[in-house]
Amino acid sequence: MLTIRKRDASGEAAKDAEHRPRVAVGEEGGVLGCAFSGVWTTRTVAAVDADMRKIEQRSGAKQLMLDLSHIEKMDTAGAWLIDRLASAFEKKGVEVHLQGQSEIASILLGAVGDAVRREPESGPAGPPNIILRALELVGRRVYEMRDDFLASMNILGATIRGAQMKLGRGHAVNPAAIFNQIDRMGVGAIPVVVLMSAIVGAIVAQQGAYQLSYFGANIFVVDLVGVLILRELGVLMTAIMLAGRSGSAITAEIGSMKMREEVDALKVIGLNPIGVLVFPRLVALVIGLPCLTIIANFAALAGGIVAAWL
């Protein structure tokens, strides 16, 4: 036969009332005494918070005696209430004395008191000094530059060495991955590089011819376009376009892989993410940039020829 036991609500209520935190207050000869008893934990201190606030508002006492010998159990919540009471009377200039506390209670009260009354080591803030703030800003920028440089060297070293750090593999360089990245970042960038370089070459030739026409030196527009494109603008424009097109694509791709935890999956199967993801792309950029620069130079010269011819 199944017997259902009913919950004894009255017994649990009596048990809760027995362990309820209590504080007994007495005053004699200018000495205010508070005797604490019961369980002072997070689950029970809410019942005595109002009484503690009433005690904090009392005045006229010269000393405050806190008796903790009858406390059965205490955590940081109970220690905070007692410390708040002691701090309130200390601010009024009243001497506070504790007695009967256990070793654990002393540790909790000390930790809570240090956390609550922790003050900044520096003095009160004075008026801002423009020179000091400028020096502080420069110092911060120098430290940030140092941190960025160290991070860059760390990434570069990990990239170069990362291809040899795959666990269980003797040859970590994957030619297929490198050629795939060359196709995506090099061959795929040819149309935009050719278009922009041809436009820049045509603009340089047109503006140069217009200005040199005042001196009757139109013929020197050929030298102007050749020197400017081959020495300066060709490689510069190519690097800028490659960084804007391929650099942002690399950042977005690796960022999405990190978000989908694919990088963690590579680590789980024993592969180094730097060697698998970063190294092929770096090699592809190193190989693709000179090739794209040559193509950009030819496109810019062709654009300059067309502009000068017309």
GROMACS .gro file of N, CA and C in nm, residues 219-278:
model
  180
  219ILE      N    1   5.631   6.637  -7.467
  219ILE     CA    2   5.697   6.510  -7.495
  219ILE      C    3   5.744   6.441  -7.368
  220PHE      N    4   5.768   6.522  -7.263
  220PHE     CA    5   5.820   6.465  -7.138
  220PHE      C    6   5.712   6.396  -7.054
  221VAL      N    7   5.588   6.398  -7.103
  221VAL     CA    8   5.483   6.328  -7.029
  221VAL      C    9   5.510   6.178  -7.027
  222VAL      N   10   5.583   6.129  -7.129
  222VAL     CA   11   5.619   5.987  -7.131
  222VAL      C   12   5.710   5.953  -7.014
  223ASP      N   13   5.813   6.037  -6.994
  223ASP     CA   14   5.903   6.015  -6.881
  223ASP      C   15   5.830   6.029  -6.747
  224LEU      N   16   5.738   6.126  -6.740
  224LEU     CA   17   5.663   6.147  -6.616
  224LEU      C   18   5.582   6.023  -6.579
  225VAL      N   19   5.507   5.973  -6.676
  225VAL     CA   20   5.423   5.855  -6.648
  225VAL      C   21   5.510   5.733  -6.617
  226GLY      N   22   5.615   5.713  -6.693
  226GLY     CA   23   5.700   5.596  -6.672
  226GLY      C   24   5.766   5.595  -6.535
  227VAL      N   25   5.829   5.708  -6.499
  227VAL     CA   26   5.899   5.715  -6.369
  227VAL      C   27   5.800   5.706  -6.254
  228LEU      N   28   5.689   5.779  -6.264
  228LEU     CA   29   5.594   5.783  -6.152
  228LEU      C   30   5.525   5.648  -6.131
  229ILE      N   31   5.491   5.582  -6.240
  229ILE     CA   32   5.421   5.453  -6.226
  229ILE      C   33   5.517   5.343  -6.184
  230LEU      N   34   5.631   5.333  -6.250
  230LEU     CA   35   5.721   5.221  -6.225
  230LEU      C   36   5.793   5.233  -6.091
  231ARG      N   37   5.817   5.354  -6.046
  231ARG     CA   38   5.892   5.370  -5.920
  231ARG      C   39   5.802   5.387  -5.798
  232GLU      N   40   5.686   5.448  -5.813
  232GLU     CA   41   5.606   5.483  -5.696
  232GLU      C   42   5.466   5.424  -5.700
  233LEU      N   43   5.384   5.474  -5.792
  233LEU     CA   44   5.240   5.448  -5.785
  233LEU      C   45   5.203   5.303  -5.814
  234GLY      N   46   5.280   5.234  -5.897
  234GLY     CA   47   5.243   5.098  -5.934
  234GLY      C   48   5.234   5.005  -5.814
  235VAL      N   49   5.345   4.992  -5.742
  235VAL     CA   50   5.347   4.902  -5.628
  235VAL      C   51   5.261   4.955  -5.513
  236LEU      N   52   5.256   5.089  -5.499
  236LEU     CA   53   5.177   5.147  -5.390
  236LEU      C   54   5.028   5.121  -5.409
  237MET      N   55   4.978   5.148  -5.528
  237MET     CA   56   4.836   5.126  -5.555
  237MET      C   57   4.801   4.977  -5.545
  238THR      N   58   4.891   4.892  -5.593
  238THR     CA   59   4.863   4.748  -5.585
  238THR      C   60   4.857   4.701  -5.440
  239ALA      N   61   4.950   4.746  -5.359
  239ALA     CA   62   4.951   4.706  -5.218
  239ALA      C   63   4.825   4.754  -5.146
  240ILE      N   64   4.783   4.877  -5.175
  240ILE     CA   65   4.663   4.930  -5.111
  240ILE      C   66   4.539   4.851  -5.152
  241MET      N   67   4.527   4.823  -5.281
  241MET     CA   68   4.410   4.747  -5.328
  241MET      C   69   4.411   4.604  -5.275
  242LEU      N   70   4.529   4.543  -5.269
  242LEU     CA   71   4.537   4.406  -5.219
  242LEU      C   72   4.506   4.401  -5.069
  243ALA      N   73   4.552   4.502  -4.995
  243ALA     CA   74   4.522   4.505  -4.852
  243ALA      C   75   4.373   4.527  -4.828
  244GLY      N   76   4.313   4.617  -4.906
  244GLY     CA   77   4.171   4.642  -4.887
  244GLY      C   78   4.083   4.527  -4.931
  245ARG      N   79   4.122   4.461  -5.039
  245ARG     CA   80   4.038   4.352  -5.090
  245ARG      C   81   4.066   4.221  -5.018
  246SER      N   82   4.191   4.177  -5.018
  246SER     CA   83   4.224   4.047  -4.962
  246SER      C   84   4.238   4.051  -4.810
  247GLY      N   85   4.291   4.162  -4.756
  247GLY     CA   86   4.308   4.170  -4.612
  247GLY      C   87   4.177   4.163  -4.537
  248SER      N   88   4.078   4.238  -4.585
  248SER     CA   89   3.947   4.233  -4.519
  248SER      C   90   3.882   4.096  -4.536
  249ALA      N   91   3.903   4.033  -4.652
  249ALA     CA   92   3.847   3.899  -4.673
  249ALA      C   93   3.909   3.797  -4.579
  250ILE      N   94   4.041   3.806  -4.558
  250ILE     CA   95   4.108   3.714  -4.466
  250ILE      C   96   4.057   3.734  -4.324
  251THR      N   97   4.044   3.860  -4.283
  251THR     CA   98   3.996   3.889  -4.148
  251THR      C   99   3.856   3.835  -4.126
  252ALA      N  100   3.768   3.859  -4.224
  252ALA     CA  101   3.630   3.811  -4.210
  252ALA      C  102   3.624   3.659  -4.210
  253GLU      N  103   3.704   3.595  -4.294
  253GLU     CA  104   3.700   3.448  -4.303
  253GLU      C  105   3.749   3.382  -4.175
  254ILE      N  106   3.865   3.426  -4.125
  254ILE     CA  107   3.918   3.365  -4.003
  254ILE      C  108   3.831   3.402  -3.883
  255GLY      N  109   3.776   3.524  -3.883
  255GLY     CA  110   3.686   3.562  -3.773
  255GLY      C  111   3.561   3.477  -3.768
  256SER      N  112   3.503   3.449  -3.884
  256SER     CA  113   3.385   3.362  -3.886
  256SER      C  114   3.420   3.220  -3.846
  257MET      N  115   3.538   3.172  -3.884
  257MET     CA  116   3.581   3.039  -3.842
  257MET      C  117   3.602   3.033  -3.691
  258LYS      N  118   3.654   3.139  -3.634
  258LYS     CA  119   3.670   3.144  -3.489
  258LYS      C  120   3.534   3.145  -3.420
  259MET      N  121   3.438   3.218  -3.476
  259MET     CA  122   3.305   3.224  -3.417
  259MET      C  123   3.236   3.089  -3.422
  260ARG      N  124   3.256   3.014  -3.530
  260ARG     CA  125   3.193   2.882  -3.544
  260ARG      C  126   3.276   2.771  -3.480
  261GLU      N  127   3.382   2.810  -3.408
  261GLU     CA  128   3.467   2.716  -3.334
  261GLU      C  129   3.541   2.620  -3.426
  262GLU      N  130   3.562   2.659  -3.552
  262GLU     CA  131   3.639   2.575  -3.642
  262GLU      C  132   3.788   2.578  -3.607
  263VAL      N  133   3.834   2.691  -3.552
  263VAL     CA  134   3.974   2.699  -3.508
  263VAL      C  135   3.998   2.603  -3.393
  264ASP      N  136   3.903   2.596  -3.300
  264ASP     CA  137   3.917   2.500  -3.189
  264ASP      C  138   3.914   2.357  -3.241
  265ALA      N  139   3.836   2.333  -3.344
  265ALA     CA  140   3.831   2.198  -3.401
  265ALA      C  141   3.967   2.159  -3.461
  266LEU      N  142   4.036   2.254  -3.522
  266LEU     CA  143   4.170   2.224  -3.575
  266LEU      C  144   4.265   2.185  -3.462
  267LYS      N  145   4.255   2.255  -3.350
  267LYS     CA  146   4.341   2.221  -3.236
  267LYS      C  147   4.308   2.082  -3.182
  268VAL      N  148   4.180   2.048  -3.182
  268VAL     CA  149   4.138   1.918  -3.128
  268VAL      C  150   4.195   1.803  -3.212
  269ILE      N  151   4.197   1.819  -3.344
  269ILE     CA  152   4.247   1.711  -3.430
  269ILE      C  153   4.399   1.716  -3.446
  270GLY      N  154   4.465   1.804  -3.373
  270GLY     CA  155   4.611   1.806  -3.371
  270GLY      C  156   4.676   1.893  -3.475
  271LEU      N  157   4.606   1.990  -3.529
  271LEU     CA  158   4.663   2.080  -3.630
  271LEU      C  159   4.682   2.218  -3.570
  272ASN      N  160   4.788   2.283  -3.614
  272ASN     CA  161   4.815   2.418  -3.567
  272ASN      C  162   4.738   2.518  -3.653
  273PRO      N  163   4.650   2.600  -3.596
  273PRO     CA  164   4.571   2.694  -3.677
  273PRO      C  165   4.656   2.794  -3.753
  274ILE      N  166   4.769   2.835  -3.694
  274ILE     CA  167   4.856   2.930  -3.763
  274ILE      C  168   4.911   2.868  -3.891
  275GLY      N  169   4.957   2.745  -3.881
  275GLY     CA  170   5.013   2.680  -3.999
  275GLY      C  171   4.909   2.646  -4.103
  276VAL      N  172   4.787   2.617  -4.060
  276VAL     CA  173   4.683   2.577  -4.155
  276VAL      C  174   4.615   2.697  -4.219
  277LEU      N  175   4.589   2.802  -4.142
  277LEU     CA  176   4.509   2.915  -4.190
  277LEU      C  177   4.593   3.035  -4.233
  278VAL      N  178   4.693   3.070  -4.156
  278VAL     CA  179   4.766   3.195  -4.181
  278VAL      C  180   4.881   3.174  -4.278
   0.00000   0.00000   0.00000
